PDB file of C-alpha atoms in Angstrom:
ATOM      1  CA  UNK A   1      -2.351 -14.205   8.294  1.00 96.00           C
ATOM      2  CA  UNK A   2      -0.671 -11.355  10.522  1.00 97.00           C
ATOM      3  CA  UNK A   3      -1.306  -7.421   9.711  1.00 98.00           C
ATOM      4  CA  UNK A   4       2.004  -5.413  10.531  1.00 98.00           C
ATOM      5  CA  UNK A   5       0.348  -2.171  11.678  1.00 97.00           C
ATOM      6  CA  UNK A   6       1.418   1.162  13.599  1.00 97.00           C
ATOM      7  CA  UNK A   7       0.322   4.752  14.192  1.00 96.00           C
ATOM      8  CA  UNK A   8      -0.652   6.765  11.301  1.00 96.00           C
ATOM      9  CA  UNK A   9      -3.995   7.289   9.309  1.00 97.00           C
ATOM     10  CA  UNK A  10      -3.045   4.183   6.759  1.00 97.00           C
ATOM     11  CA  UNK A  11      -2.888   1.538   9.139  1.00 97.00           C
ATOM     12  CA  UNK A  12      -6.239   3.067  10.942  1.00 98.00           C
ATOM     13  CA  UNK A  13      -7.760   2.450   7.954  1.00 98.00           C
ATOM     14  CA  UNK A  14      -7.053  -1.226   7.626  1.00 98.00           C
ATOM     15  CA  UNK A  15      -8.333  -1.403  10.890  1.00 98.00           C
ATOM     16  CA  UNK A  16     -11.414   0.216  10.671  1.00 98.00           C
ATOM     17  CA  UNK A  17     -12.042  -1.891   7.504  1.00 98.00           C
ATOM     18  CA  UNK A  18     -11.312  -5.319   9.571  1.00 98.00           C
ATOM     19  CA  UNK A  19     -13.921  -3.593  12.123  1.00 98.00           C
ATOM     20  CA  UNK A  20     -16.722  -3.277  10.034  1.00 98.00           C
ATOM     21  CA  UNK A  21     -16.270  -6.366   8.189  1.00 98.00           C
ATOM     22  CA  UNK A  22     -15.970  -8.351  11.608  1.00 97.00           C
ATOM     23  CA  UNK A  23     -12.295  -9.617  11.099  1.00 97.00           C
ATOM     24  CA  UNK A  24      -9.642 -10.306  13.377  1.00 97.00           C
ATOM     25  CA  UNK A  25      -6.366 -11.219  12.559  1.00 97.00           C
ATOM     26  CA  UNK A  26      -2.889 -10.952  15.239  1.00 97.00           C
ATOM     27  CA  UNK A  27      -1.214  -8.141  15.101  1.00 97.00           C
ATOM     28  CA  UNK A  28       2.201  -6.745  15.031  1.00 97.00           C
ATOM     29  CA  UNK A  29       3.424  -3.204  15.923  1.00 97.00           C
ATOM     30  CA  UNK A  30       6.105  -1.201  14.351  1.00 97.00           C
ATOM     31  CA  UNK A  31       7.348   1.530  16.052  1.00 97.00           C
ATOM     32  CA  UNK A  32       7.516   4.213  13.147  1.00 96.00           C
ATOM     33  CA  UNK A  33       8.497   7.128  15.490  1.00 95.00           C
ATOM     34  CA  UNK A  34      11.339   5.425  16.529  1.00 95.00           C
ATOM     35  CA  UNK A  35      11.975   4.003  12.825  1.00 95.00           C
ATOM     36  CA  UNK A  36      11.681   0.380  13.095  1.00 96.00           C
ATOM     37  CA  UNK A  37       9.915   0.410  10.200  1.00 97.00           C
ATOM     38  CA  UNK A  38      13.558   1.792   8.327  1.00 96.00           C
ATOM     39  CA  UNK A  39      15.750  -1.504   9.312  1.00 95.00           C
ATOM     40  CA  UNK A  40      15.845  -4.883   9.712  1.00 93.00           C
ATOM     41  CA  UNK A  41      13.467  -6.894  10.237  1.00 95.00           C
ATOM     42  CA  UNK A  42      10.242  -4.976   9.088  1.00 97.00           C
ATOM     43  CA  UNK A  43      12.516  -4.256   5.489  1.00 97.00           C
ATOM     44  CA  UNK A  44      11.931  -7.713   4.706  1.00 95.00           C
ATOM     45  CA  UNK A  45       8.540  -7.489   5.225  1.00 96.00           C
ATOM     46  CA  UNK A  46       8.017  -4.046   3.355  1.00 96.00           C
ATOM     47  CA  UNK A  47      11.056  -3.217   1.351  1.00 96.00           C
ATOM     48  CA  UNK A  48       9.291   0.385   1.079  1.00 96.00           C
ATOM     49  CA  UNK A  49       9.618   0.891   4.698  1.00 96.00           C
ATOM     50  CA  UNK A  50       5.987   1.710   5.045  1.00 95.00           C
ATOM     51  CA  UNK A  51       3.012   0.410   7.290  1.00 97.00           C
ATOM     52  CA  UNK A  52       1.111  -1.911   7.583  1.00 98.00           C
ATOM     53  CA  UNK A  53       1.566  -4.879   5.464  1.00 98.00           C
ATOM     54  CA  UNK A  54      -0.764  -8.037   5.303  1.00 98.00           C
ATOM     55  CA  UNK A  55       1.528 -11.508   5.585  1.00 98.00           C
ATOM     56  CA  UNK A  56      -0.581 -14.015   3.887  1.00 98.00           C
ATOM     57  CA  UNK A  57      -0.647 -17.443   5.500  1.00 96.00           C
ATOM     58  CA  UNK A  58       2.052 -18.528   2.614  1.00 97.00           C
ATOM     59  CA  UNK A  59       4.378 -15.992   3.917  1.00 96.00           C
ATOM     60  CA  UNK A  60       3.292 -13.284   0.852  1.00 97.00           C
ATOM     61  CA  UNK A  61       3.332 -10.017   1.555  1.00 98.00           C
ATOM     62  CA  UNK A  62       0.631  -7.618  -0.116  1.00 98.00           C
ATOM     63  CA  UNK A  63       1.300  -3.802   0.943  1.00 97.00           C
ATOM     64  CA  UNK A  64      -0.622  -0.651   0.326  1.00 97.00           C
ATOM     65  CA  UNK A  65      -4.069  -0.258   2.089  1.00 98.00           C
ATOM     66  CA  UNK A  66      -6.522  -0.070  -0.837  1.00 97.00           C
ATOM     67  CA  UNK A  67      -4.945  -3.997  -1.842  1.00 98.00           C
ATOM     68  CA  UNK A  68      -4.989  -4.894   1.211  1.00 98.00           C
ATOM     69  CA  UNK A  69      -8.769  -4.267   2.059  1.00 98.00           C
ATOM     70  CA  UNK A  70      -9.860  -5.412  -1.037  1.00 97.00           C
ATOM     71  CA  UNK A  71      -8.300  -8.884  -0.592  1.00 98.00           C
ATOM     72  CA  UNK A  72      -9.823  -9.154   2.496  1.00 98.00           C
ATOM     73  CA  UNK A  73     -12.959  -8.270   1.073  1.00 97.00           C
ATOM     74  CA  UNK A  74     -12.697 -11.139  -1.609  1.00 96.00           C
ATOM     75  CA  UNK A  75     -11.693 -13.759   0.886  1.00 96.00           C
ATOM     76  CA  UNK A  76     -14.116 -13.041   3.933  1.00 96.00           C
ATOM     77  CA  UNK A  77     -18.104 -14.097   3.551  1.00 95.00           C
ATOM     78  CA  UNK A  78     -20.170 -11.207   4.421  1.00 95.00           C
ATOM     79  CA  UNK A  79     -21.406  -8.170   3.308  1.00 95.00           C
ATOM     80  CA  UNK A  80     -18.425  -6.555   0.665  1.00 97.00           C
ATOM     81  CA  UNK A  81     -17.470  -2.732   1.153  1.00 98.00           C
ATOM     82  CA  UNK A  82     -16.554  -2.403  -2.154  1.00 98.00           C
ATOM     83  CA  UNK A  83     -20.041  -2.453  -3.949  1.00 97.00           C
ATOM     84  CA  UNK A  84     -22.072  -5.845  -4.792  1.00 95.00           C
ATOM     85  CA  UNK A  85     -22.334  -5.573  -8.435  1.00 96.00           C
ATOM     86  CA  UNK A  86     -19.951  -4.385 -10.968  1.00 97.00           C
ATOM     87  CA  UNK A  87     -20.830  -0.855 -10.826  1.00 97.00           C
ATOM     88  CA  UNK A  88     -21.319  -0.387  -7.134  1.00 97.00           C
ATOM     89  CA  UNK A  89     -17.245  -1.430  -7.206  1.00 97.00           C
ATOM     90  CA  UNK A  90     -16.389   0.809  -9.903  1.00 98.00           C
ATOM     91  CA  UNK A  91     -18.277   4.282  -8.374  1.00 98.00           C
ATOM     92  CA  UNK A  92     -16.194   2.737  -4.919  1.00 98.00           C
ATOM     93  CA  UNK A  93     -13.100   2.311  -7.100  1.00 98.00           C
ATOM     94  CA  UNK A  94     -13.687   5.839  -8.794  1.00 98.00           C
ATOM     95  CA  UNK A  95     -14.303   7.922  -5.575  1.00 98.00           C
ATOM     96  CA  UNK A  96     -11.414   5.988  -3.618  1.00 98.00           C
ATOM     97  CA  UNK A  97      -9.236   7.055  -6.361  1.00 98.00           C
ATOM     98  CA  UNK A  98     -10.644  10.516  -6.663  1.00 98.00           C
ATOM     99  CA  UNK A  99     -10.452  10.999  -1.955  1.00 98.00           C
ATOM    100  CA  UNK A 100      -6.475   9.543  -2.773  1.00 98.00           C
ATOM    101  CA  UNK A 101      -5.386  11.826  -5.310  1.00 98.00           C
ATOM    102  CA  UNK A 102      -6.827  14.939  -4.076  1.00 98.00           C
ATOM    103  CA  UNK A 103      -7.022  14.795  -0.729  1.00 98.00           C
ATOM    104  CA  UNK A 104      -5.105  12.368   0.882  1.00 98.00           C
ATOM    105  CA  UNK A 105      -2.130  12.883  -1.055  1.00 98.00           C
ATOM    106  CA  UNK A 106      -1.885  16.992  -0.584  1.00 98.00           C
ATOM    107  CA  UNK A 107      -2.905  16.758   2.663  1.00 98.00           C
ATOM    108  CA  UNK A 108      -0.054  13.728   3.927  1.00 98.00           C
ATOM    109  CA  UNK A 109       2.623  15.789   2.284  1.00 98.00           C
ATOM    110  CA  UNK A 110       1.538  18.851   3.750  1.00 98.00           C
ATOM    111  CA  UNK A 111       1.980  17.101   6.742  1.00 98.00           C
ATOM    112  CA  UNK A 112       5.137  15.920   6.181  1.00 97.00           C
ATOM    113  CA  UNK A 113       6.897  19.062   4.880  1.00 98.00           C
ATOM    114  CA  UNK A 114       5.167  21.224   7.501  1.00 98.00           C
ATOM    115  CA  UNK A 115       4.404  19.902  11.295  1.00 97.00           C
ATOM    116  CA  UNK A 116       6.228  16.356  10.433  1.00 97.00           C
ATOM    117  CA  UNK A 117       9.241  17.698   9.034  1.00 97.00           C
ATOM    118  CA  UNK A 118      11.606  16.747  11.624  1.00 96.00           C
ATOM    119  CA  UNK A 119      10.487  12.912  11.437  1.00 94.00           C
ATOM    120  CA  UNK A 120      10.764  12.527   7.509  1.00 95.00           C
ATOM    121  CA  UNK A 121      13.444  15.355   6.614  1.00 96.00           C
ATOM    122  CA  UNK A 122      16.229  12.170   6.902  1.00 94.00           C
ATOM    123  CA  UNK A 123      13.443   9.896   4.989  1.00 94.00           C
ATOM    124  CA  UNK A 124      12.209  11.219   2.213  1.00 95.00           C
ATOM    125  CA  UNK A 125      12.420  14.318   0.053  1.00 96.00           C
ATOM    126  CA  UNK A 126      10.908  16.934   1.980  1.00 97.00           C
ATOM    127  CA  UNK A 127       9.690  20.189   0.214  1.00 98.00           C
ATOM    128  CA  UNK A 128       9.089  22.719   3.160  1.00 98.00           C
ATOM    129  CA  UNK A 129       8.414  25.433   0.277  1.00 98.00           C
ATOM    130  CA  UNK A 130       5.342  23.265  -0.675  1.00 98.00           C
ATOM    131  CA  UNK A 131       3.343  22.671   2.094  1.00 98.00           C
ATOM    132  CA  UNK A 132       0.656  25.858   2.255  1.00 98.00           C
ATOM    133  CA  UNK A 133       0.192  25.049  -1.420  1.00 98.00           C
ATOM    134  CA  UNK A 134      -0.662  21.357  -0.732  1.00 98.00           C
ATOM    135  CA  UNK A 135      -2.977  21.889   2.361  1.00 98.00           C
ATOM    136  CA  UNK A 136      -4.988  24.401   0.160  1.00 98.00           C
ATOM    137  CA  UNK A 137      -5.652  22.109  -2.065  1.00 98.00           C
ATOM    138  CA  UNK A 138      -6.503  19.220  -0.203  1.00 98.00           C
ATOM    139  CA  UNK A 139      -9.052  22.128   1.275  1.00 98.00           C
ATOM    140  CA  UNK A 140     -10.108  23.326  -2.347  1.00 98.00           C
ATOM    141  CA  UNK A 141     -10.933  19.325  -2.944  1.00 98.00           C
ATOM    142  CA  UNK A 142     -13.208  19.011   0.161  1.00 98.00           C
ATOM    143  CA  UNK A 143     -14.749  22.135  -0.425  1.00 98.00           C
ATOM    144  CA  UNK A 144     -15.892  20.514  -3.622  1.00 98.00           C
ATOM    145  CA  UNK A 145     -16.613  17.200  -2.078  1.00 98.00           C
ATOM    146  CA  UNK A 146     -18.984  19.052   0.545  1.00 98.00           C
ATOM    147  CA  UNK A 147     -20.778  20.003  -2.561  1.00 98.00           C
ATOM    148  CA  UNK A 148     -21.220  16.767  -3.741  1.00 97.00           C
ATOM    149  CA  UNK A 149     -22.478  15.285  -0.255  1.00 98.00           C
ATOM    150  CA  UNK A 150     -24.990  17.703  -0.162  1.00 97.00           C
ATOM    151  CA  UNK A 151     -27.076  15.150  -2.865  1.00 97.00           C
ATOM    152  CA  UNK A 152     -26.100  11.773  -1.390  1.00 97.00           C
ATOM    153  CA  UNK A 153     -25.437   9.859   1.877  1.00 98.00           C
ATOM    154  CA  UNK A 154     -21.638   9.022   1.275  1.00 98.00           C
ATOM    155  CA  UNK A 155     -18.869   9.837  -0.738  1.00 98.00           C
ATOM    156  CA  UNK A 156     -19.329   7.023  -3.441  1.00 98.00           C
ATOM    157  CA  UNK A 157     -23.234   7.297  -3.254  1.00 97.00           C
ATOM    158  CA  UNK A 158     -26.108   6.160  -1.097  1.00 95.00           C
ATOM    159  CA  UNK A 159     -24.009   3.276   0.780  1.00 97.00           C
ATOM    160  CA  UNK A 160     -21.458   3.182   3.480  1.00 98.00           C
ATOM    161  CA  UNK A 161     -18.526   1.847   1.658  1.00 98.00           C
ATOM    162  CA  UNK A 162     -14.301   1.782   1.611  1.00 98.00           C
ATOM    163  CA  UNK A 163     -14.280   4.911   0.226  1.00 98.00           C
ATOM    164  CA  UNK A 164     -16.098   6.769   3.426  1.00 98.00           C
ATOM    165  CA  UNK A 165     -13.258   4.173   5.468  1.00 98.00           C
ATOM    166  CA  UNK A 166     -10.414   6.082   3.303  1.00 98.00           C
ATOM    167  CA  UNK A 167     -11.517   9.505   3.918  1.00 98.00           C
ATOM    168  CA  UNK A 168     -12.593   9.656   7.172  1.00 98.00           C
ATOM    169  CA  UNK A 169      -9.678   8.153   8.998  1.00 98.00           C
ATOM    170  CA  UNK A 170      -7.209  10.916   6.707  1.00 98.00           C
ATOM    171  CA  UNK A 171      -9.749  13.643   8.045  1.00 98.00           C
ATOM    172  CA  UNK A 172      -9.129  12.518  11.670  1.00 98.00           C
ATOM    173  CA  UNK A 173      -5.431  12.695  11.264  1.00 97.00           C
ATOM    174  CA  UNK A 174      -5.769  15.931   9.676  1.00 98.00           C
ATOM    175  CA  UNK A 175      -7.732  17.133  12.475  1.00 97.00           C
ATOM    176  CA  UNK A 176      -4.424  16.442  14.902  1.00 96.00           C
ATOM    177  CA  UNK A 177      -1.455  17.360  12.515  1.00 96.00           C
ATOM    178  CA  UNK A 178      -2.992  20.824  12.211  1.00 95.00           C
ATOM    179  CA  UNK A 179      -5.086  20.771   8.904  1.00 98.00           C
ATOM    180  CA  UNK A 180      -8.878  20.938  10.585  1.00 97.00           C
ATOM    181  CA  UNK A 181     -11.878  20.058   9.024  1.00 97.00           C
ATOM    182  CA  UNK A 182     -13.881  23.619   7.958  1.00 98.00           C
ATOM    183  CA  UNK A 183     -16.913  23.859   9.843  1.00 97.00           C
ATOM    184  CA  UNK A 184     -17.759  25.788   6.882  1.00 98.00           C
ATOM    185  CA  UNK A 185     -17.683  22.250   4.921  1.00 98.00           C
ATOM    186  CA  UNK A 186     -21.671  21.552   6.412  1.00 98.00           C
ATOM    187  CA  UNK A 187     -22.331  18.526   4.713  1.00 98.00           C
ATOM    188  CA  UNK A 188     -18.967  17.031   5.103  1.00 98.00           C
ATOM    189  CA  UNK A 189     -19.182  18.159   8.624  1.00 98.00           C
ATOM    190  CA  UNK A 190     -22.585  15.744   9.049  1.00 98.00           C
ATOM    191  CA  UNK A 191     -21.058  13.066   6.632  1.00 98.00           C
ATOM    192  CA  UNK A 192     -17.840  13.254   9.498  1.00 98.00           C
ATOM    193  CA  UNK A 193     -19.952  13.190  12.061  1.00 98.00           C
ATOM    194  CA  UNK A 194     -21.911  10.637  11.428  1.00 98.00           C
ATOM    195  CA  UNK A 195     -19.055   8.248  10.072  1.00 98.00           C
ATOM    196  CA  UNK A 196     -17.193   9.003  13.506  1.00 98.00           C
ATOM    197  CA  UNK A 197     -20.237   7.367  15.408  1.00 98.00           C
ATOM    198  CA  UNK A 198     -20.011   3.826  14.102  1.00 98.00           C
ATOM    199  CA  UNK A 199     -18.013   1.409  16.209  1.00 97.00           C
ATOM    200  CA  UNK A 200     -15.611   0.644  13.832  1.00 98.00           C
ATOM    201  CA  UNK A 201     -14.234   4.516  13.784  1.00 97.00           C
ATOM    202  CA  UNK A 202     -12.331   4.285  17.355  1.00 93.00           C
ATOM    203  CA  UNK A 203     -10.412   0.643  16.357  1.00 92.00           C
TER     204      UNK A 203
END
């Protein structure tokens, strides 16, 4: 197998996945900033242009990080960061779904429209107008997440899992592209904190 990966708080979180579950597998960079990911080869790879992308060792393609991790889960012995019953994987599925949606979304095209304008205006639809709206949102969403932290460990309950992976690495690009984590946010603050000291955080 070979993970395309590059820059950018989706790839970081295929990596920080690999890290905790103790997988290597070689590597291939795409320059995004300079759009290699927008031509030939990496197109044949991903026609959606986007990184990274796991080549299975048939020459399959599976893109999209939550896929991605969770096939690697399945076929790697060890310790599964998706829950270990049936409903351990569903409150992982649910609050993956729930981080995705309401923050990672609003806050990615905040991004985009706002500070990363000039690098996606010529590659996607851009919405300048919509920006503010979509960072206070992703804010309104943590500011009810902090909430919920405030009665368990991590964001899909009492155990470390793919949903903490998700959030954390979209909070740490948030914290460069202008779009801080609140101070205010205590419990988030300490879950942040805390997630940013394991090993697997600086991959």
């Amino acid at each position: 197998m070979k993970l395309y990966t590059s820059i950018g708080p989706n790839p970081h979180v295929v990596r920080m996945y690999m890290a905790e579950r103790d997988i290597t597998l070689p590597t291939q960079d795409v320059d995004i900033v300079k759009g290699e990911n927008l031509g030939v080869p990496y197109l044949s790879v991903n026609p959606a242009a986007q990184s990274p992308a796991l080549e299975l060792d048939d020459g399959s393609i599976i893109t999209e990080i939550w896929p991605i991790c969770e096939y690697l889960d399945e076929t790697h012995t060890g310790d599964s960061l998706f829950g270990a019953n049936p409903e351990e994987r569903a409150q992982t599925r649910r609050w993956t779904r729930w981080v995705d949606l309401n923050v990672l979304e609003p806050m990615t095209n905040g991004f985009r429209f706002s500070e990363g304008l000039a690098m996606f205006k010529d590659r996607t639809r851009c919405l300048p107008e919509a920006a503010p709206g979509l960072k206070a949102r992703a804010q309104d969403k943590l500011k009810f997440l902090d909430g919920q932290l405030a009665s368990r460990a991590y964001v899909a309950g009492d155990s470390f899992s793919f949903a903490d992976i998700m959030l954390f690495c979209f909070l740490a690009f948030g914290n460069q592209v202008g779009q801080p984590l609140n101070p205010a946010f205590q419990h988030l603050t300490a879950w942040f904190e805390k997630v940013g000291a394991r090993p697997s955080a600086s991959v």
